[in-house]
Tab-separated table of C-alpha atoms and ligand atoms in Angstrom:
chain	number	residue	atom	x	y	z
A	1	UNK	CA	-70.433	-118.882	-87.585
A	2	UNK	CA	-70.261	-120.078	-84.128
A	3	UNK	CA	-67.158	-118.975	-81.406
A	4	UNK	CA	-67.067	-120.282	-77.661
A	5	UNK	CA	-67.988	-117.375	-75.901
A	6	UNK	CA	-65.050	-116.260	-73.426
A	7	UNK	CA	-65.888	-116.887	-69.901
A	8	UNK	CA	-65.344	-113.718	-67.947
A	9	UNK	CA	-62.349	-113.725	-65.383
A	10	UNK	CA	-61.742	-111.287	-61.978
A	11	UNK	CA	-58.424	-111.284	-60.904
A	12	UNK	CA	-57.750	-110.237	-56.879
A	13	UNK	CA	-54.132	-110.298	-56.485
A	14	UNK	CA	-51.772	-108.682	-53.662
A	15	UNK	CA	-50.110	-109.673	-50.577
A	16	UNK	CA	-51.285	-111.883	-47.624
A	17	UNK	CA	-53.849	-110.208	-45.274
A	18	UNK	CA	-54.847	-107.420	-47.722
A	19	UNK	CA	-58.050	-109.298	-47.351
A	20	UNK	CA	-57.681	-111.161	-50.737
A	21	UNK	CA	-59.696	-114.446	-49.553
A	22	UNK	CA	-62.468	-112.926	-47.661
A	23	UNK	CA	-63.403	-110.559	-50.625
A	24	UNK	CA	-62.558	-113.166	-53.250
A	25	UNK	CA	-65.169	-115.305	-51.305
A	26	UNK	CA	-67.719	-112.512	-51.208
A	27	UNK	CA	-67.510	-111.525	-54.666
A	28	UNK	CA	-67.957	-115.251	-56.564
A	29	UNK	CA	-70.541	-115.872	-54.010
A	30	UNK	CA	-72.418	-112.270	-55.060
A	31	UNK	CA	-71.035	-113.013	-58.588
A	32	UNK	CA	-72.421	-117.115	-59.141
A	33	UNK	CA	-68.836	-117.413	-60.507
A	34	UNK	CA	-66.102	-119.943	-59.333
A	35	UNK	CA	-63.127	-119.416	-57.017
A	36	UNK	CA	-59.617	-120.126	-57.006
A	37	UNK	CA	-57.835	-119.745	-54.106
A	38	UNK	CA	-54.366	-119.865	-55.733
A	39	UNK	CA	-52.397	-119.583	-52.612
A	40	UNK	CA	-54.323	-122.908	-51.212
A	41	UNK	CA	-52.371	-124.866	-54.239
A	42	UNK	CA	-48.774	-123.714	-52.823
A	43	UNK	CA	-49.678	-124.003	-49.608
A	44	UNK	CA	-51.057	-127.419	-50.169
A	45	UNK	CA	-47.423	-128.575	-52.164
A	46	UNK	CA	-45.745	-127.150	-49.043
A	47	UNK	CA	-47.705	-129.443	-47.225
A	48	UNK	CA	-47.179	-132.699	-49.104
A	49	UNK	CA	-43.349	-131.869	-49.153
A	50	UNK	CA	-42.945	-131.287	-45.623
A	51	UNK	CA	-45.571	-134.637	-44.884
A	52	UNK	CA	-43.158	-136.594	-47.330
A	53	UNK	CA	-39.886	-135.214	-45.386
A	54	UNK	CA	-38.701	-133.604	-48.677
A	55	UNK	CA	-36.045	-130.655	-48.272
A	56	UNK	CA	-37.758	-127.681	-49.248
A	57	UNK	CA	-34.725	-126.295	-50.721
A	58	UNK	CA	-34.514	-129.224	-53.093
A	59	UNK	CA	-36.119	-128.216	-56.291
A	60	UNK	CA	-36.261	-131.407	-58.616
A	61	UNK	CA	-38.079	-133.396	-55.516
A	62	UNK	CA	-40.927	-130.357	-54.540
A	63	UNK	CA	-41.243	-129.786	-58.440
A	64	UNK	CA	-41.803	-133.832	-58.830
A	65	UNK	CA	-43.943	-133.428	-55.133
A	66	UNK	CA	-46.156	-130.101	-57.328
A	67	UNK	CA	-46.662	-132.717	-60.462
A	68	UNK	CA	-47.715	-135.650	-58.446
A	69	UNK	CA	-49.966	-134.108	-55.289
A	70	UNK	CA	-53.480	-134.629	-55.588
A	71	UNK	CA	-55.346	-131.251	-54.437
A	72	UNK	CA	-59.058	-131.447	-54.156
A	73	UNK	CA	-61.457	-128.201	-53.034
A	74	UNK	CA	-64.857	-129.440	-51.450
A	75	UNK	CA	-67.565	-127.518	-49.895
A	76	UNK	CA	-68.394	-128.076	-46.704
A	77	UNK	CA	-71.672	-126.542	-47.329
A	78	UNK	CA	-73.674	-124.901	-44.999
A	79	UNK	CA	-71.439	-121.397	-44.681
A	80	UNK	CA	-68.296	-123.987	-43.546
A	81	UNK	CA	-66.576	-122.908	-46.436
A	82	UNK	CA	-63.825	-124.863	-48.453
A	83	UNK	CA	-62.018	-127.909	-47.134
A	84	UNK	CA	-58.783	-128.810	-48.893
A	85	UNK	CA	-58.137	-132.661	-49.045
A	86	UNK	CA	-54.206	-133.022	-50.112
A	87	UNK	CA	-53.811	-136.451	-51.371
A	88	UNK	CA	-57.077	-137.727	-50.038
A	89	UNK	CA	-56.303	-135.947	-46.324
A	90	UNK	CA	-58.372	-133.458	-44.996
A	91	UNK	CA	-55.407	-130.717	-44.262
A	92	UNK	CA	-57.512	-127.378	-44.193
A	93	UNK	CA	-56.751	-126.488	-40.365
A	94	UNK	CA	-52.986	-127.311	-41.707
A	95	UNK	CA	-52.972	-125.225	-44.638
A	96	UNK	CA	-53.788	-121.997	-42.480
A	97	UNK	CA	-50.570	-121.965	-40.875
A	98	UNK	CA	-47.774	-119.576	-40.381
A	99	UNK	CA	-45.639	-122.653	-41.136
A	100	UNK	CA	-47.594	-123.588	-44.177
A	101	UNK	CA	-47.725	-120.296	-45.669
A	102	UNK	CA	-43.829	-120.048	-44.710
A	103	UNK	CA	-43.463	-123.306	-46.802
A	104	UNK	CA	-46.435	-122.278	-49.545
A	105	UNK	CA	-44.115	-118.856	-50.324
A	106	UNK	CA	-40.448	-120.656	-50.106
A	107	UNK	CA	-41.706	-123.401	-52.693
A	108	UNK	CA	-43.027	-120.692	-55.059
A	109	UNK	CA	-40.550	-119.183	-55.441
A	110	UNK	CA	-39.277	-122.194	-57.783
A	111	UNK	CA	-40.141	-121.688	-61.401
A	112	UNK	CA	-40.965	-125.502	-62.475
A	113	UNK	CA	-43.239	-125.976	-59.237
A	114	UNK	CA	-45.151	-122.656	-60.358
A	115	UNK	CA	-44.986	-124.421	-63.812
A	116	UNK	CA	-46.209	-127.620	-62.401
A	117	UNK	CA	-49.572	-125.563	-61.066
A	118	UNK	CA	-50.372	-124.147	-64.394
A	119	UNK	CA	-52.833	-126.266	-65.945
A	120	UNK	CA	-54.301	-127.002	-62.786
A	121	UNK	CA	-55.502	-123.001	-62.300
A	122	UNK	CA	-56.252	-122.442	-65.986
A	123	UNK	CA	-58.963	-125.760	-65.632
A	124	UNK	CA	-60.582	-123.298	-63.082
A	125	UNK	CA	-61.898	-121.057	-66.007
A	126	UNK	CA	-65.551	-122.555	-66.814
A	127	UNK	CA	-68.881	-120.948	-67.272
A	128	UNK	CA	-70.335	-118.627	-65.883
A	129	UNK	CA	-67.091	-116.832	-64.614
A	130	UNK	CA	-64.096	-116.691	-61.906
A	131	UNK	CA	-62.961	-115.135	-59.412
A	132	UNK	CA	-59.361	-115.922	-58.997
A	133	UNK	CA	-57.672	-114.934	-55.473
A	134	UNK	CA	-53.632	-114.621	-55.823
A	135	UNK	CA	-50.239	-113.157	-56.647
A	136	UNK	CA	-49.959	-113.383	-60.143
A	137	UNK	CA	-53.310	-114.161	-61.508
A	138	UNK	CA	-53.576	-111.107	-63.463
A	139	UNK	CA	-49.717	-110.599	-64.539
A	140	UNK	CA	-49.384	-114.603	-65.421
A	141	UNK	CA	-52.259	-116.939	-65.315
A	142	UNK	CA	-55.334	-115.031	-66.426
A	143	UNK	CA	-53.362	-111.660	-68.379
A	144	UNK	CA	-56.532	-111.379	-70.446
A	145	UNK	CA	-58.889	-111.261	-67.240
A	146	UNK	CA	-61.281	-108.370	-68.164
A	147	UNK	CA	-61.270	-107.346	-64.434
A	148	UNK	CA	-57.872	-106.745	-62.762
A	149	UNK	CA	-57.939	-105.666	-58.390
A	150	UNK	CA	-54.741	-105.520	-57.070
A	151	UNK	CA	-55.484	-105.155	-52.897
A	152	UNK	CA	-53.004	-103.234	-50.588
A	153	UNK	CA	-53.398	-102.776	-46.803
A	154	UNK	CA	-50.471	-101.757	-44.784
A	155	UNK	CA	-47.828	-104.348	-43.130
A	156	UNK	CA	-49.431	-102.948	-39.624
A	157	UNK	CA	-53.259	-103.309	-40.739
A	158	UNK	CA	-52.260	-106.612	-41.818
A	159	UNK	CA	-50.421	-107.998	-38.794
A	160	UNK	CA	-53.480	-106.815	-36.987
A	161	UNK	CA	-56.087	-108.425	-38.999
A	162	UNK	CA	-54.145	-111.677	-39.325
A	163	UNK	CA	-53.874	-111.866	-35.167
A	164	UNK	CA	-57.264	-111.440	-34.812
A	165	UNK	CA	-58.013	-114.387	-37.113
A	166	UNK	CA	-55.424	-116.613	-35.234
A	167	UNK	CA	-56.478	-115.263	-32.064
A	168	UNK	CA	-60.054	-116.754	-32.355
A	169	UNK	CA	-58.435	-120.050	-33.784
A	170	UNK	CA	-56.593	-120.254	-30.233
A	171	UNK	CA	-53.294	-119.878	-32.181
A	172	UNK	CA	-50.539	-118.827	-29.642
A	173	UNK	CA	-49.266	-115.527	-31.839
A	174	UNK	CA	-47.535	-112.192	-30.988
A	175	UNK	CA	-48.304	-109.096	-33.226
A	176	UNK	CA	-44.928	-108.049	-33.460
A	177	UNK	CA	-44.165	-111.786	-34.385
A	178	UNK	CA	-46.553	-111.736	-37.183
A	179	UNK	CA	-46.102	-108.269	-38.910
A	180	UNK	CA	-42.173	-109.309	-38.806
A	181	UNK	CA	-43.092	-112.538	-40.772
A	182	UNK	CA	-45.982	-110.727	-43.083
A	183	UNK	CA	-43.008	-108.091	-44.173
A	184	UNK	CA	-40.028	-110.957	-44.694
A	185	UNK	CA	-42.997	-113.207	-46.638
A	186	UNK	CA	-43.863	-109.719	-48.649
A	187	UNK	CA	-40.252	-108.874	-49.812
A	188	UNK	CA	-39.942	-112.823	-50.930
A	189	UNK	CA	-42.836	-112.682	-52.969
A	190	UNK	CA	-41.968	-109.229	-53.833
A	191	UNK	CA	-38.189	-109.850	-55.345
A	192	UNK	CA	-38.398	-113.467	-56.580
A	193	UNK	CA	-37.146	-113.266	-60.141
A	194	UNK	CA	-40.387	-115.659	-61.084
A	195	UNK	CA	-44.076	-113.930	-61.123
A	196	UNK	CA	-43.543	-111.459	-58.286
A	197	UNK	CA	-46.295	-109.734	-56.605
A	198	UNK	CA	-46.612	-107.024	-58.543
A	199	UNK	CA	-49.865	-105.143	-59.795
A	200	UNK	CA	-51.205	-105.943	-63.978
A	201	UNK	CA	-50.641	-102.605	-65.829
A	202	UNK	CA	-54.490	-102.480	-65.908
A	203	UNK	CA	-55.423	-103.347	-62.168
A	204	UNK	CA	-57.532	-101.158	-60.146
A	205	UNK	CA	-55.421	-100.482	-57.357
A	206	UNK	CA	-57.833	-100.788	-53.822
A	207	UNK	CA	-56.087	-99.998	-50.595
A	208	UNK	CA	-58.356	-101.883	-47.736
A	209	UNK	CA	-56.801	-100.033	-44.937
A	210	UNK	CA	-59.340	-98.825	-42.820
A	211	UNK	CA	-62.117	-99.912	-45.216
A	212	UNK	CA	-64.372	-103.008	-43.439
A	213	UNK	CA	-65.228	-105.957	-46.077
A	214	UNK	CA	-68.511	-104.638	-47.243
A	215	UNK	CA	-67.360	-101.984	-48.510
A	216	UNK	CA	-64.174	-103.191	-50.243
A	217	UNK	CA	-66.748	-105.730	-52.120
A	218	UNK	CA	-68.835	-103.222	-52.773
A	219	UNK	CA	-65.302	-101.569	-54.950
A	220	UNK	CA	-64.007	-104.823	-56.229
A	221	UNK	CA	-68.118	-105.374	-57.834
A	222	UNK	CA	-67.921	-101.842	-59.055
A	223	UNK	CA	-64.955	-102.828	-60.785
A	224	UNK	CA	-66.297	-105.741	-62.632
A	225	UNK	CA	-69.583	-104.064	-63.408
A	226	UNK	CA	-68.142	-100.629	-64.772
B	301	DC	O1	-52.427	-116.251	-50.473
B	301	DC	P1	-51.690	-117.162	-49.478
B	301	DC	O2	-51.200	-116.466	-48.255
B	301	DC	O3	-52.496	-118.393	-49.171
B	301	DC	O4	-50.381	-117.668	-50.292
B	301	DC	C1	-49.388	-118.435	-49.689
B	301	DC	C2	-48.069	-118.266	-50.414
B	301	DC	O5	-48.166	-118.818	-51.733
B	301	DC	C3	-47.629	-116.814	-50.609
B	301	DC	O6	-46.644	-116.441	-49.677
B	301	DC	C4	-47.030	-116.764	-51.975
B	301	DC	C5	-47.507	-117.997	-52.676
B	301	DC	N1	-48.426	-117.720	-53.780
B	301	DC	C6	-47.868	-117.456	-54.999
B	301	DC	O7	-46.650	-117.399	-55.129
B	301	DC	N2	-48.673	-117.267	-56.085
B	301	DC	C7	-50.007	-117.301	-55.965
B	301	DC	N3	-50.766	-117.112	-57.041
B	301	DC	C8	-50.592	-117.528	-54.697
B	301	DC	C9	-49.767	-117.726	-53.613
C-alpha cells in the first residue's frame, strides 16, 4: 500500500524583532527546506491597499485587495536574499517599513483577509520540508508541524536590534520611537480575537535575549533534530 509521505514542517512563531526572520533564514538554508515568511504576505496586502488608496479600516475592500494581490517571492541569488514583487512591482525596500508593518498588523487583524491568505501558505508545504516564519503558524496554519519554536526577546532587546537594522538602512528612527511602536504592534497582535500571537501548547519556548544568532540556530536545529 502506498501513502504520500508527510513533508516535515518547523514552525518559528513570536513577535517582531525576536529574530524570527534571520533564524528562519538560517535554519531552511542549514535545513535544504523552504521558507515562508508569513509576515511578508500581510505586509505585502498592506501594501497593495495603501498603493490602491483603500481605507484600511474597510474590511470588504482589503479582504477583496488579500483575494486579488498577486505576491511573488524571488531570489535574488547571490546572498541578496528574497525580493517581494506585489502585483508585478518590486516593493521589498517598501515592505520593511515601520509603516508597512503598521499596515501588515492593522489588516490582520481582519478574519476574512487572514482567510484570504490561507491557501496561499498551506501551497508552501512541498518536499523536502519548511520552515515557516510567523504568528500563528503553529496554533493555525501548520497545527500538525512536528517542530514548534515560539521566540521571545524583550520589548527593549527588540527596539534595540530593530534600530540597528534601520540605522544601517539610513532610516531616520529614535529608539524610544521604535520600542513604543514594537509594544503597541505586540498588544495588537497579542489581543486580536483572530489567531493571536500566542505560543502552540507544544512549542519550545527560546528566549533570544542576549543570545547572538548562531547560537539561537544552533537551539531552533536542536529542536528539529531531537
Ligand atoms: O513578521 P512581520 O513583522 O513581518 O509581520 C508583520 C505583521 O503581520 C505583524 O504585525 C502581524 C502580522 N502577521 C500576522 O498576523 N500573522 C502572521 N503569520 C505573520 C504576520
Amino acid at each position: 500500500m502506498s501513502h504520500t509521505p508527510v513533508v516535515p514542517v518547523l514552525t518559528i512563531d513570536g513577535p517582531s524583532g525576536s529574530g524570527k526572520g534571520t533564524v528562519s533564514a538560517l535554519v531552511a538554508e542549514r535545513l535544504g527546506w523552504r521558507l515562508l515568511d508569513s509576515g511578508a504576505l500581510y505586509r505585502a496586502v498592506g501594501y497593495a491597499a495603501g498603493a490602491a488608496g483603500l481605507d484600511l479600516s474597510d474590511v470588504e475592500a482589503v479582504t477583496r485587495c488579500a483575494q486579488e494581490t498577486k505576491i511573488q517571492f524571488r531570489a535574488a541569488g547571490d546572498g541578496g536574499g528574497t525580493r517581494v514583487i506585489v502585483n508585478g512591482h518590486d516593493a521589498t525596500d517598501e515592505l520593511r517599513t515601520e509603516t508597512a508593518g503598521a499596515a501588515a498588523s492593522a489588516i490582520a487583524s481582519m478574519p476574512s483577509v487572514r482567510e484570504a491568505l490561507v491557501a496561499l501558505q498551506l501551497g508552501f508545504r512541498r518536499a523536502p520540508g519548511l520552515v515557516a516564519d510567523g504568528r500563528d503558524m503553529g496554533t493555525v496554519i501548520f497545527p500538525d508541524a512536528a517542530h514548534k519554536v515560539f521566540l521571545t526577546a524583550s520589548a527593549a532587546e527588540r527596539a534595540k536590534r530593530r534600530y540597528k537594522q534601520l540605522k544601517e538602512k539610513g532610516l531616520n528612527v529614535t529608539l524610544g520611537g521604535l520600542q513604543r511602536e514594537i509594544e503597541a504592534r505586540d498588544s495588537r497582535d497579542a489581543s486580536r480575537a483572530v489567531a493571536p500571537l500566542k505560543p502552540a501548547e507544544d512549542a519550545v519556548l527560546v528566549d533570544t535575549t542576549g543570545m547572538d544568532i548562531d547560537e539561537v540556530v544552533a537551539k531552533v536545529l536542536a529542536v528539529v533534530q531531537s
